CSV table of C-alpha atoms in Angstrom, one decimal:
chain,number,residue,atom,x,y,z
A,1198,MET,CA,-14.6,-51.1,-29.6
A,1199,PHE,CA,-12.5,-54.1,-28.1
A,1200,ALA,CA,-12.0,-55.5,-24.6
A,1201,THR,CA,-9.2,-57.4,-22.9
A,1202,LEU,CA,-10.6,-60.4,-21.0
A,1203,GLN,CA,-8.8,-62.6,-18.5
A,1204,ALA,CA,-9.2,-66.4,-18.8
A,1205,PRO,CA,-12.6,-67.2,-17.2
A,1206,CYS,CA,-12.8,-70.1,-14.9
A,1207,LEU,CA,-16.5,-71.0,-14.4
A,1208,PRO,CA,-16.4,-73.7,-11.7
A,1209,VAL,CA,-18.3,-72.3,-8.5
A,1210,ALA,CA,-16.4,-69.8,-6.5
A,1211,ARG,CA,-15.6,-70.5,-3.0
A,1212,ALA,CA,-18.2,-68.8,-0.8
A,1213,GLY,CA,-16.9,-67.8,2.6
A,1214,ASN,CA,-13.7,-68.1,4.6
A,1215,ASP,CA,-13.9,-71.7,5.6
A,1216,ALA,CA,-12.8,-72.7,2.1
A,1217,PRO,CA,-9.0,-73.2,1.5
A,1218,LYS,CA,-7.4,-69.9,0.5
A,1219,ASP,CA,-5.9,-71.2,-2.7
A,1220,SER,CA,-9.4,-72.5,-3.9
A,1221,ARG,CA,-11.0,-69.1,-3.1
A,1222,ASP,CA,-8.3,-67.2,-5.0
A,1223,ASN,CA,-8.4,-69.3,-8.0
A,1224,LEU,CA,-12.3,-69.3,-8.3
A,1225,ARG,CA,-13.1,-65.6,-7.6
A,1226,THR,CA,-14.2,-64.9,-11.1
A,1227,GLY,CA,-17.2,-62.7,-10.7
A,1228,GLU,CA,-16.0,-59.8,-12.9
A,1229,THR,CA,-14.7,-62.3,-15.7
A,1230,ALA,CA,-18.1,-64.2,-15.6
A,1231,ARG,CA,-20.0,-60.9,-16.0
A,1232,LYS,CA,-17.7,-60.0,-19.1
A,1233,VAL,CA,-18.3,-63.4,-20.6
A,1234,ASN,CA,-22.1,-63.0,-20.1
A,1235,ARG,CA,-22.1,-59.6,-21.9
A,1236,MET,CA,-20.2,-61.2,-24.7
A,1237,ILE,CA,-22.7,-64.0,-25.0
A,1238,GLU,CA,-25.6,-61.6,-24.7
A,1239,ALA,CA,-24.2,-59.6,-27.6
A,1240,ALA,CA,-23.6,-62.5,-29.8
A,1241,THR,CA,-27.2,-63.6,-29.4
A,1242,THR,CA,-28.7,-60.1,-30.2
A,1243,VAL,CA,-26.4,-58.6,-32.8
A,1244,ARG,CA,-25.7,-59.9,-36.4
A,1245,GLN,CA,-22.1,-59.0,-36.2
A,1246,LEU,CA,-18.7,-60.8,-36.6
A,1247,HIS,CA,-17.6,-61.7,-33.0
A,1248,ILE,CA,-13.8,-62.3,-33.1
A,1249,ALA,CA,-12.0,-64.1,-30.3
A,1250,LEU,CA,-8.5,-62.8,-30.7
A,1251,ILE,CA,-6.2,-65.2,-28.7
A,1252,THR,CA,-2.6,-64.0,-27.9
A,1253,GLU,CA,0.2,-64.5,-25.5
A,1254,THR,CA,1.4,-61.0,-26.2
A,1255,PRO,CA,-1.4,-58.5,-25.9
A,1256,GLU,CA,0.7,-55.4,-26.6
A,1257,ARG,CA,1.9,-57.0,-29.9
A,1258,THR,CA,-1.7,-57.9,-30.8
A,1259,ARG,CA,-3.6,-54.8,-29.7
A,1260,PRO,CA,-3.0,-52.9,-33.1
A,1261,LEU,CA,-4.7,-55.9,-34.9
A,1262,ALA,CA,-7.6,-55.6,-32.5
A,1263,SER,CA,-7.9,-51.8,-33.2
A,1264,ILE,CA,-8.0,-52.5,-37.0
A,1265,LEU,CA,-10.5,-55.2,-36.6
A,1266,SER,CA,-12.8,-53.3,-34.1
A,1267,ARG,CA,-13.7,-51.0,-37.1
A,1268,THR,CA,-16.1,-53.6,-38.4
A,1269,CYS,CA,-16.2,-56.3,-35.7
A,1270,ASP,CA,-16.8,-56.9,-32.1
A,1271,VAL,CA,-13.3,-57.9,-30.8
A,1272,HIS,CA,-12.1,-59.5,-27.6
A,1273,LEU,CA,-8.5,-60.0,-26.7
A,1274,LEU,CA,-8.1,-63.3,-24.8
A,1275,PRO,CA,-5.5,-65.4,-23.4
A,1276,PRO,CA,-4.9,-69.0,-24.5
A,1277,ALA,CA,-6.5,-70.5,-21.6
A,1278,ILE,CA,-9.9,-69.2,-22.4
A,1279,ASP,CA,-12.9,-71.2,-21.3
A,1280,PRO,CA,-14.6,-73.1,-24.1
A,1281,LEU,CA,-18.0,-71.6,-23.2
A,1282,VAL,CA,-16.7,-68.3,-24.9
A,1283,ILE,CA,-15.7,-70.0,-28.2
A,1284,ASP,CA,-19.0,-72.2,-28.1
A,1285,ASN,CA,-21.3,-69.4,-27.5
A,1286,PHE,CA,-19.7,-66.2,-28.5
A,1287,ALA,CA,-17.1,-66.4,-31.3
A,1288,SER,CA,-18.0,-66.4,-35.0
A,1289,CYS,CA,-14.2,-66.2,-35.9
A,1290,VAL,CA,-11.0,-67.1,-34.1
A,1291,VAL,CA,-7.6,-65.3,-34.6
A,1292,LEU,CA,-4.5,-67.0,-33.1
A,1293,ASP,CA,-1.5,-64.9,-32.3
A,1294,VAL,CA,0.4,-67.7,-30.5
A,1295,ASP,CA,3.3,-70.1,-30.7
A,1296,LEU,CA,1.7,-73.3,-31.9
A,1297,SER,CA,5.1,-75.2,-31.6
A,1298,SER,CA,4.9,-74.6,-27.7
A,1299,THR,CA,3.6,-77.7,-26.1
A,1300,GLN,CA,2.2,-75.6,-23.1
A,1301,VAL,CA,0.4,-73.2,-25.4
A,1302,VAL,CA,-1.2,-76.1,-27.5
A,1303,ARG,CA,-2.3,-77.8,-24.3
A,1304,ALA,CA,-4.0,-74.7,-23.1
A,1305,LEU,CA,-5.6,-74.2,-26.4
A,1306,GLN,CA,-7.1,-77.7,-26.7
A,1307,PRO,CA,-10.7,-76.9,-25.6
A,1308,THR,CA,-10.6,-73.9,-28.1
A,1309,ARG,CA,-9.3,-76.3,-30.8
A,1310,GLN,CA,-12.1,-78.7,-30.2
A,1311,ALA,CA,-14.6,-76.0,-30.3
A,1312,ILE,CA,-13.2,-74.6,-33.6
A,1313,LEU,CA,-13.3,-77.9,-35.2
A,1314,ALA,CA,-16.8,-78.9,-33.8
A,1315,ARG,CA,-18.4,-75.6,-35.2
A,1316,SER,CA,-16.2,-75.3,-38.3
A,1317,LEU,CA,-15.4,-71.8,-37.2
A,1318,PRO,CA,-13.3,-69.6,-39.5
A,1319,SER,CA,-9.8,-69.5,-37.8
A,1320,LEU,CA,-6.8,-67.6,-38.7
A,1321,LEU,CA,-3.1,-67.4,-37.6
A,1322,VAL,CA,-0.9,-64.4,-37.2
A,1323,ILE,CA,2.6,-64.9,-38.7
A,1324,ASP,CA,5.6,-62.6,-39.2
A,1325,LYS,CA,6.3,-61.3,-42.6
A,1326,SER,CA,10.1,-61.9,-42.1
A,1327,ILE,CA,9.7,-65.6,-41.3
A,1328,GLY,CA,11.8,-68.0,-43.4
A,1329,GLU,CA,10.2,-70.6,-45.7
A,1330,ARG,CA,11.0,-73.7,-43.5
A,1331,ALA,CA,9.6,-71.9,-40.4
A,1332,LEU,CA,6.6,-70.9,-42.4
A,1333,ALA,CA,6.0,-74.4,-43.5
A,1334,GLU,CA,6.3,-75.7,-39.9
A,1335,LYS,CA,3.8,-73.0,-38.6
A,1336,MET,CA,1.2,-73.9,-41.4
A,1337,ARG,CA,1.5,-77.6,-40.4
A,1338,HIS,CA,0.7,-76.8,-36.8
A,1339,ALA,CA,-2.0,-74.4,-37.8
A,1340,GLU,CA,-3.8,-77.0,-40.0
A,1341,THR,CA,-4.7,-78.9,-36.9
A,1342,PHE,CA,-6.6,-75.9,-35.6
A,1343,GLY,CA,-8.5,-75.7,-38.9
A,1344,VAL,CA,-6.6,-72.5,-39.9
A,1345,ARG,CA,-7.0,-71.8,-43.6
A,1346,ASN,CA,-5.9,-68.1,-43.8
A,1347,TYR,CA,-3.2,-65.9,-42.2
A,1348,ILE,CA,-2.7,-62.3,-41.1
A,1349,TYR,CA,0.9,-61.0,-41.4
A,1350,HIS,CA,2.7,-59.0,-38.8
A,1351,PRO,CA,3.5,-56.0,-38.8
A,1352,PHE,CA,-0.2,-55.5,-39.4
A,1353,ASP,CA,-1.4,-53.5,-42.6
A,1354,ALA,CA,-5.1,-52.2,-42.0
A,1355,ASP,CA,-5.9,-52.7,-45.7
A,1356,GLU,CA,-4.4,-56.2,-45.9
A,1357,VAL,CA,-6.2,-57.3,-42.7
A,1358,LEU,CA,-9.7,-55.9,-43.8
A,1359,GLN,CA,-9.3,-57.6,-47.1
A,1360,VAL,CA,-8.6,-61.0,-45.5
A,1361,PHE,CA,-11.8,-60.7,-43.5
A,1362,SER,CA,-14.0,-59.5,-46.4
A,1363,PRO,CA,-15.0,-63.0,-47.3
A,1364,ILE,CA,-15.7,-64.0,-43.7
A,1365,HIS,CA,-18.0,-60.9,-43.3
A,1366,HIS,CA,-19.8,-61.8,-46.5
A,1367,ALA,CA,-20.3,-65.5,-45.3
A,1368,ARG,CA,-21.6,-64.3,-41.9
A,1369,ALA,CA,-24.0,-61.8,-43.6
A,1370,LYS,CA,-25.7,-64.8,-45.6
A,1371,SER,CA,-26.1,-67.0,-42.6
A,1372,GLU,CA,-28.6,-66.6,-39.8
A,1373,THR,CA,-28.2,-68.2,-36.4
A,1374,PRO,CA,-31.3,-70.3,-35.8
A,1375,SER,CA,-33.8,-68.6,-33.6
A,1376,HIS,CA,-33.9,-71.5,-31.1
A,1377,ASN,CA,-30.2,-71.2,-30.6
A,1378,LYS,CA,-30.6,-67.6,-29.7
A,1379,ILE,CA,-33.6,-68.3,-27.3
A,1380,VAL,CA,-32.0,-71.3,-25.7
A,1381,LEU,CA,-28.6,-69.6,-25.4
A,1382,ARG,CA,-30.3,-66.5,-23.8
A,1383,GLY,CA,-32.1,-68.8,-21.3
A,1384,VAL,CA,-28.9,-70.7,-20.3
A,1385,SER,CA,-26.9,-67.4,-20.0
A,1386,ALA,CA,-29.6,-65.9,-17.8
A,1387,ALA,CA,-29.6,-69.0,-15.6
A,1388,HIS,CA,-25.7,-69.0,-15.4
A,1389,ARG,CA,-25.8,-65.2,-14.6
A,1390,ALA,CA,-28.1,-65.7,-11.7
A,1391,LEU,CA,-26.3,-68.6,-10.3
A,1392,ALA,CA,-22.8,-66.9,-10.7
A,1393,GLN,CA,-24.0,-63.6,-9.0
A,1394,THR,CA,-25.5,-65.6,-6.2
A,1395,ILE,CA,-22.2,-67.3,-5.5
A,1396,GLU,CA,-20.1,-64.2,-6.0
A,1397,ALA,CA,-22.0,-62.0,-3.7
A,1398,PRO,CA,-20.1,-63.0,-0.4
A,1399,HIS,CA,-16.7,-62.3,-2.2
A,1400,ASN,CA,-17.8,-58.9,-3.3
A,1401,GLU,CA,-19.2,-58.0,0.1
A,1402,SER,CA,-22.5,-57.4,-1.4
A,1403,SER,CA,-26.0,-58.9,-0.9
A,1404,LEU,CA,-27.9,-60.5,-3.7
A,1405,PRO,CA,-31.6,-59.3,-3.6
A,1406,PHE,CA,-34.0,-62.1,-4.5
A,1407,GLU,CA,-35.5,-59.8,-7.1
A,1408,THR,CA,-32.2,-60.1,-9.1
A,1409,LEU,CA,-32.8,-64.0,-9.3
A,1410,GLU,CA,-36.4,-63.3,-10.5
A,1411,ALA,CA,-35.4,-60.9,-13.2
A,1412,ASN,CA,-33.4,-63.6,-14.9
A,1413,THR,CA,-36.1,-66.3,-14.8
A,1414,PRO,CA,-38.5,-65.4,-17.7
A,1415,LEU,CA,-35.7,-66.2,-20.2
A,1416,ILE,CA,-35.2,-69.7,-18.6
A,1417,LEU,CA,-38.9,-70.4,-18.7
A,1418,GLU,CA,-39.2,-69.2,-22.4
A,1419,ALA,CA,-36.3,-71.2,-23.5
A,1420,LEU,CA,-37.7,-74.5,-22.1
A,1421,ASP,CA,-41.2,-73.8,-23.1
A,1422,VAL,CA,-40.6,-72.9,-26.7
A,1423,TRP,CA,-37.7,-75.5,-27.4
A,1424,GLY,CA,-37.9,-78.0,-24.8
A,1425,ILE,CA,-35.3,-79.8,-22.7
A,1426,GLY,CA,-33.1,-81.2,-25.7
A,1427,PRO,CA,-31.5,-77.9,-27.0
A,1428,TRP,CA,-31.1,-76.8,-23.3
A,1429,MET,CA,-29.0,-80.0,-22.6
A,1430,GLU,CA,-27.1,-79.5,-25.6
A,1431,THR,CA,-26.2,-75.8,-24.8
A,1432,VAL,CA,-25.6,-76.6,-21.1
A,1433,ARG,CA,-23.1,-79.4,-21.9
A,1434,ARG,CA,-20.8,-76.9,-23.5
A,1435,HIS,CA,-20.3,-75.1,-20.1
A,1436,HIS,CA,-17.0,-75.7,-18.3
A,1437,GLY,CA,-17.2,-76.7,-14.6
A,1438,GLY,CA,-19.0,-79.5,-13.2
A,1439,THR,CA,-21.0,-77.7,-10.5
A,1440,TYR,CA,-22.3,-75.0,-12.8
A,1441,ARG,CA,-23.2,-77.6,-15.5
A,1442,HIS,CA,-25.0,-79.7,-13.0
A,1443,SER,CA,-27.0,-76.9,-11.5
A,1444,LEU,CA,-27.9,-75.7,-15.0
A,1445,LEU,CA,-29.1,-79.2,-16.1
A,1446,VAL,CA,-31.0,-79.6,-12.9
A,1447,THR,CA,-32.8,-76.4,-13.7
A,1448,GLY,CA,-33.6,-77.6,-17.1
A,1449,PHE,CA,-35.1,-80.9,-16.0
A,1450,ALA,CA,-36.9,-79.4,-13.1
A,1451,VAL,CA,-38.6,-76.5,-15.2
A,1452,ALA,CA,-39.4,-78.9,-18.1
A,1453,PHE,CA,-41.0,-81.2,-15.6
A,1454,ALA,CA,-43.0,-78.3,-14.1
A,1455,GLN,CA,-44.1,-77.3,-17.7
A,1456,LYS,CA,-45.1,-81.0,-18.3
A,1457,LEU,CA,-47.3,-80.9,-15.3
A,1458,LYS,CA,-48.7,-77.6,-16.5
A,1459,MET,CA,-47.8,-75.8,-13.3
A,1460,ARG,CA,-48.7,-72.0,-13.2
A,1461,PRO,CA,-46.0,-69.7,-14.3
A,1462,LYS,CA,-45.3,-68.5,-10.7
A,1463,ASP,CA,-44.9,-72.1,-9.6
A,1464,GLN,CA,-42.5,-72.7,-12.5
A,1465,GLN,CA,-40.5,-69.7,-11.3
A,1466,ARG,CA,-40.3,-71.3,-7.8
A,1467,ILE,CA,-39.0,-74.5,-9.3
A,1468,ALA,CA,-36.4,-72.7,-11.3
A,1469,HIS,CA,-35.0,-70.7,-8.3
A,1470,ALA,CA,-34.7,-73.8,-6.3
A,1471,ALA,CA,-33.1,-75.8,-8.9
A,1472,LEU,CA,-30.6,-73.1,-9.6
A,1473,LEU,CA,-29.6,-72.7,-6.0
A,1474,HIS,CA,-29.9,-76.3,-4.7
A,1475,ASP,CA,-26.2,-76.9,-4.8
A,1476,VAL,CA,-24.7,-73.5,-4.0
A,1477,GLY,CA,-23.3,-75.0,-0.8
A,1478,LYS,CA,-20.7,-77.0,-2.9
A,1479,SER,CA,-18.8,-73.7,-3.2
A,1480,PHE,CA,-17.5,-74.7,0.3
A,1481,VAL,CA,-16.3,-78.1,-0.9
A,1482,PRO,CA,-12.7,-78.2,-2.2
A,1483,LEU,CA,-12.5,-79.0,-6.0
A,1484,ASP,CA,-10.1,-81.9,-5.4
A,1485,ILE,CA,-12.9,-83.6,-3.6
A,1486,LEU,CA,-15.7,-82.6,-6.1
A,1487,ASP,CA,-13.6,-83.7,-9.0
A,1488,LYS,CA,-12.0,-86.7,-7.4
A,1489,PRO,CA,-11.9,-89.6,-10.0
A,1490,GLY,CA,-11.6,-92.4,-7.3
A,1491,LYS,CA,-13.6,-93.4,-4.4
A,1492,LEU,CA,-14.0,-90.7,-1.7
A,1493,THR,CA,-12.7,-91.4,1.9
A,1494,ASP,CA,-15.2,-91.2,4.9
A,1495,HIS,CA,-13.9,-87.7,5.8
A,1496,GLU,CA,-14.3,-86.6,2.1
A,1497,MET,CA,-17.8,-87.9,1.9
A,1498,GLU,CA,-18.6,-86.1,5.1
A,1499,GLN,CA,-17.5,-82.9,3.6
A,1500,ILE,CA,-19.7,-83.5,0.5
A,1501,ARG,CA,-22.6,-84.2,2.9
A,1502,GLN,CA,-22.3,-80.8,4.4
A,1503,HIS,CA,-23.1,-78.9,1.2
A,1504,PRO,CA,-26.8,-78.6,1.8
A,1505,ARG,CA,-26.2,-77.0,5.2
A,1506,TYR,CA,-23.6,-74.7,3.8
A,1507,GLY,CA,-26.0,-73.6,1.0
A,1508,TYR,CA,-28.7,-73.0,3.5
A,1509,ASP,CA,-26.6,-71.0,5.7
A,1510,LEU,CA,-25.2,-68.8,2.8
A,1511,LEU,CA,-28.7,-68.0,1.5
A,1512,THR,CA,-30.0,-67.3,5.0
A,1513,GLN,CA,-27.1,-64.9,5.7
A,1514,GLN,CA,-27.7,-63.1,2.4
A,1515,GLY,CA,-31.4,-62.8,3.3
A,1516,GLY,CA,-34.6,-62.4,1.2
A,1517,PHE,CA,-34.9,-65.9,-0.2
A,1518,PRO,CA,-38.2,-67.5,0.3
A,1519,VAL,CA,-38.7,-70.3,2.9
A,1520,GLU,CA,-39.5,-72.9,0.3
A,1521,ILE,CA,-36.4,-72.2,-1.7
A,1522,LEU,CA,-34.4,-72.6,1.5
A,1523,ASP,CA,-36.0,-76.0,2.2
A,1524,CYS,CA,-35.1,-77.3,-1.1
A,1525,VAL,CA,-31.4,-76.2,-0.7
A,1526,LEU,CA,-31.2,-77.9,2.7
A,1527,HIS,CA,-33.3,-81.1,2.0
A,1528,HIS,CA,-32.8,-82.0,-1.6
A,1529,HIS,CA,-30.9,-85.1,-0.6
A,1530,GLU,CA,-33.6,-86.3,1.8
A,1531,LEU,CA,-35.3,-89.5,0.7
A,1532,LEU,CA,-38.8,-90.6,1.7
A,1533,ASP,CA,-37.6,-93.6,3.6
A,1534,GLY,CA,-35.5,-91.5,6.0
A,1535,SER,CA,-32.2,-92.7,4.5
A,1536,GLY,CA,-31.2,-89.2,3.1
A,1537,TYR,CA,-29.2,-86.3,4.7
A,1538,PRO,CA,-28.7,-84.0,6.5
A,1539,ASP,CA,-31.8,-84.5,8.7
A,1540,GLN,CA,-33.0,-87.9,7.9
A,1541,LEU,CA,-36.6,-86.6,7.1
A,1542,ARG,CA,-39.3,-89.1,6.1
A,1543,ALA,CA,-42.1,-88.8,3.7
A,1544,GLY,CA,-44.5,-86.6,5.4
A,1545,GLN,CA,-41.8,-84.2,6.4
A,1546,ILE,CA,-40.6,-83.6,2.7
A,1547,ALA,CA,-42.3,-80.9,0.8
A,1548,ASP,CA,-43.7,-81.6,-2.8
A,1549,LEU,CA,-41.2,-78.8,-4.2
A,1550,VAL,CA,-38.3,-80.7,-2.6
A,1551,ARG,CA,-39.4,-84.0,-3.9
A,1552,VAL,CA,-39.3,-82.6,-7.5
A,1553,ILE,CA,-35.9,-81.0,-7.1
A,1554,THR,CA,-34.6,-84.3,-5.8
A,1555,ILE,CA,-35.9,-86.2,-8.9
A,1556,ALA,CA,-34.3,-83.7,-11.2
A,1557,ASP,CA,-31.0,-83.8,-9.1
A,1558,ILE,CA,-30.6,-87.6,-9.2
A,1559,PHE,CA,-31.6,-87.7,-13.0
A,1560,SER,CA,-29.2,-85.1,-13.8
A,1561,ALA,CA,-26.3,-86.7,-11.9
A,1562,LEU,CA,-26.9,-90.0,-13.6
A,1563,VAL,CA,-26.9,-88.6,-17.1
A,1564,GLU,CA,-23.8,-86.4,-16.7
A,1565,ASP,CA,-20.3,-87.4,-17.2
A,1566,ARG,CA,-18.4,-87.6,-13.8
A,1567,PRO,CA,-14.6,-88.1,-12.9
A,1568,TYR,CA,-15.4,-91.6,-11.7
A,1569,ARG,CA,-17.8,-92.7,-14.4
A,1570,GLN,CA,-19.3,-92.0,-17.9
A,1571,SER,CA,-22.9,-90.7,-18.2
A,1572,LEU,CA,-25.8,-93.2,-18.5
A,1573,ALA,CA,-28.4,-93.2,-21.3
A,1574,PRO,CA,-31.5,-91.4,-20.2
A,1575,MET,CA,-33.8,-94.5,-19.9
A,1576,GLN,CA,-31.1,-96.4,-18.1
A,1577,ALA,CA,-30.9,-93.6,-15.6
A,1578,PHE,CA,-34.7,-93.6,-15.1
A,1579,GLY,CA,-34.7,-97.4,-14.5
A,1580,ILE,CA,-32.2,-96.9,-11.7
A,1581,MET,CA,-34.4,-94.3,-10.2
A,1582,ARG,CA,-37.3,-96.7,-10.5
A,1583,ASP,CA,-35.5,-99.3,-8.7
A,1584,MET,CA,-35.1,-97.0,-5.8
A,1585,GLY,CA,-38.5,-97.8,-4.7
A,1586,ASN,CA,-40.0,-95.9,-1.7
A,1587,LYS,CA,-37.1,-93.6,-1.6
A,1588,LEU,CA,-38.5,-91.4,-4.3
A,1589,ASP,CA,-42.1,-90.1,-4.8
A,1590,GLY,CA,-43.6,-92.8,-7.2
A,1591,ASP,CA,-46.3,-90.7,-8.6
A,1592,LEU,CA,-43.9,-87.9,-9.4
A,1593,LEU,CA,-41.3,-90.3,-10.8
A,1594,ASN,CA,-43.9,-91.9,-13.2
A,1595,ALA,CA,-44.9,-88.3,-14.4
A,1596,PHE,CA,-41.1,-87.4,-14.8
A,1597,ARG,CA,-40.9,-90.2,-17.5
A,1598,SER,CA,-42.2,-87.8,-20.2
A,1599,VAL,CA,-39.2,-85.5,-19.7
A,1600,VAL,CA,-37.0,-88.5,-19.8
A,1601,GLU,CA,-38.4,-89.5,-23.1
A,1602,ASP,CA,-37.9,-85.9,-24.4
A,1603,THR,CA,-34.1,-86.3,-23.6
A,1604,ALA,CA,-33.6,-89.8,-25.1
């Protein structure tokens, strides 16, 4: 069985009608995100060859997908596929595209990087009738994608299966390390919970809090068994700054809760708060979120509205605990009263909020941003320590153990 999938776009979808229409339309990807998650889940639980069959011409390539689907899990994908799919799903990539096209090659750059980084088997479809000069040119382009084998069109089933026989054999001899499976399942569960929360308003459906809770055990297991390092490595493969940030904050916050030996129920609360803390950014235009230069006063004001937007969104959906709503609304408050949106001071800021704030700031400092490169973990911790009475000193000192695990 094979599936056709449109190119996923994983940045946060615009929640609500106040966002610009073009932004909302470009980012409504709930069904696509669900398909990607199903692909990833299959890849982590079934020892099978998972083929990303990338094509500009689905009708031409569909017979190849039918042949391969006899023994493989095959997904027909467009060139502009998100690298998350290649990183976390594909065990083989087949290209049925024109690699002499600048536009196609540009769209395939994230895929190329993933292929080369993971040394994935990659193959190119070429026409049997092609001349020697054209064939040599295609092979030259294909080498830059790590292509070492070819499939000829029109497709012959016996020839195709013979080409894939050694790839199947190599796959059978290898085992995905168990920690990769566990961490990937945890990150996928976190991503699924976040995506469903953000997509619910567009689907005119509510998201019961129980749905979020159902995804939490896999998150806690991944961080408890393997720690923050593998979590960071996996999350950094995700496309889309806001998703990546929320997933990293979740990892740092849960790892911190586990270092503090919090009860499992409190770890769950931390995970929920961290996952949802930035959902309000779905109202902020991407050209502001991703702006490489300095923000104008007006743009900064829009950014500063995201805690209120997130609070209003979750309140409208209903069913979210008060302490989670408090974190969403107040994770940018600082103990000296210089934060936003309500300029709360020390005694007004709950402990749970203080934990999320520390994880949020640390994550922002160690991430690549459009306007600066990431900082080393201990350098980021030093900046936070220099913030003095803006952060909870006792909690920050305890957080150092998490920082040391990431260094």
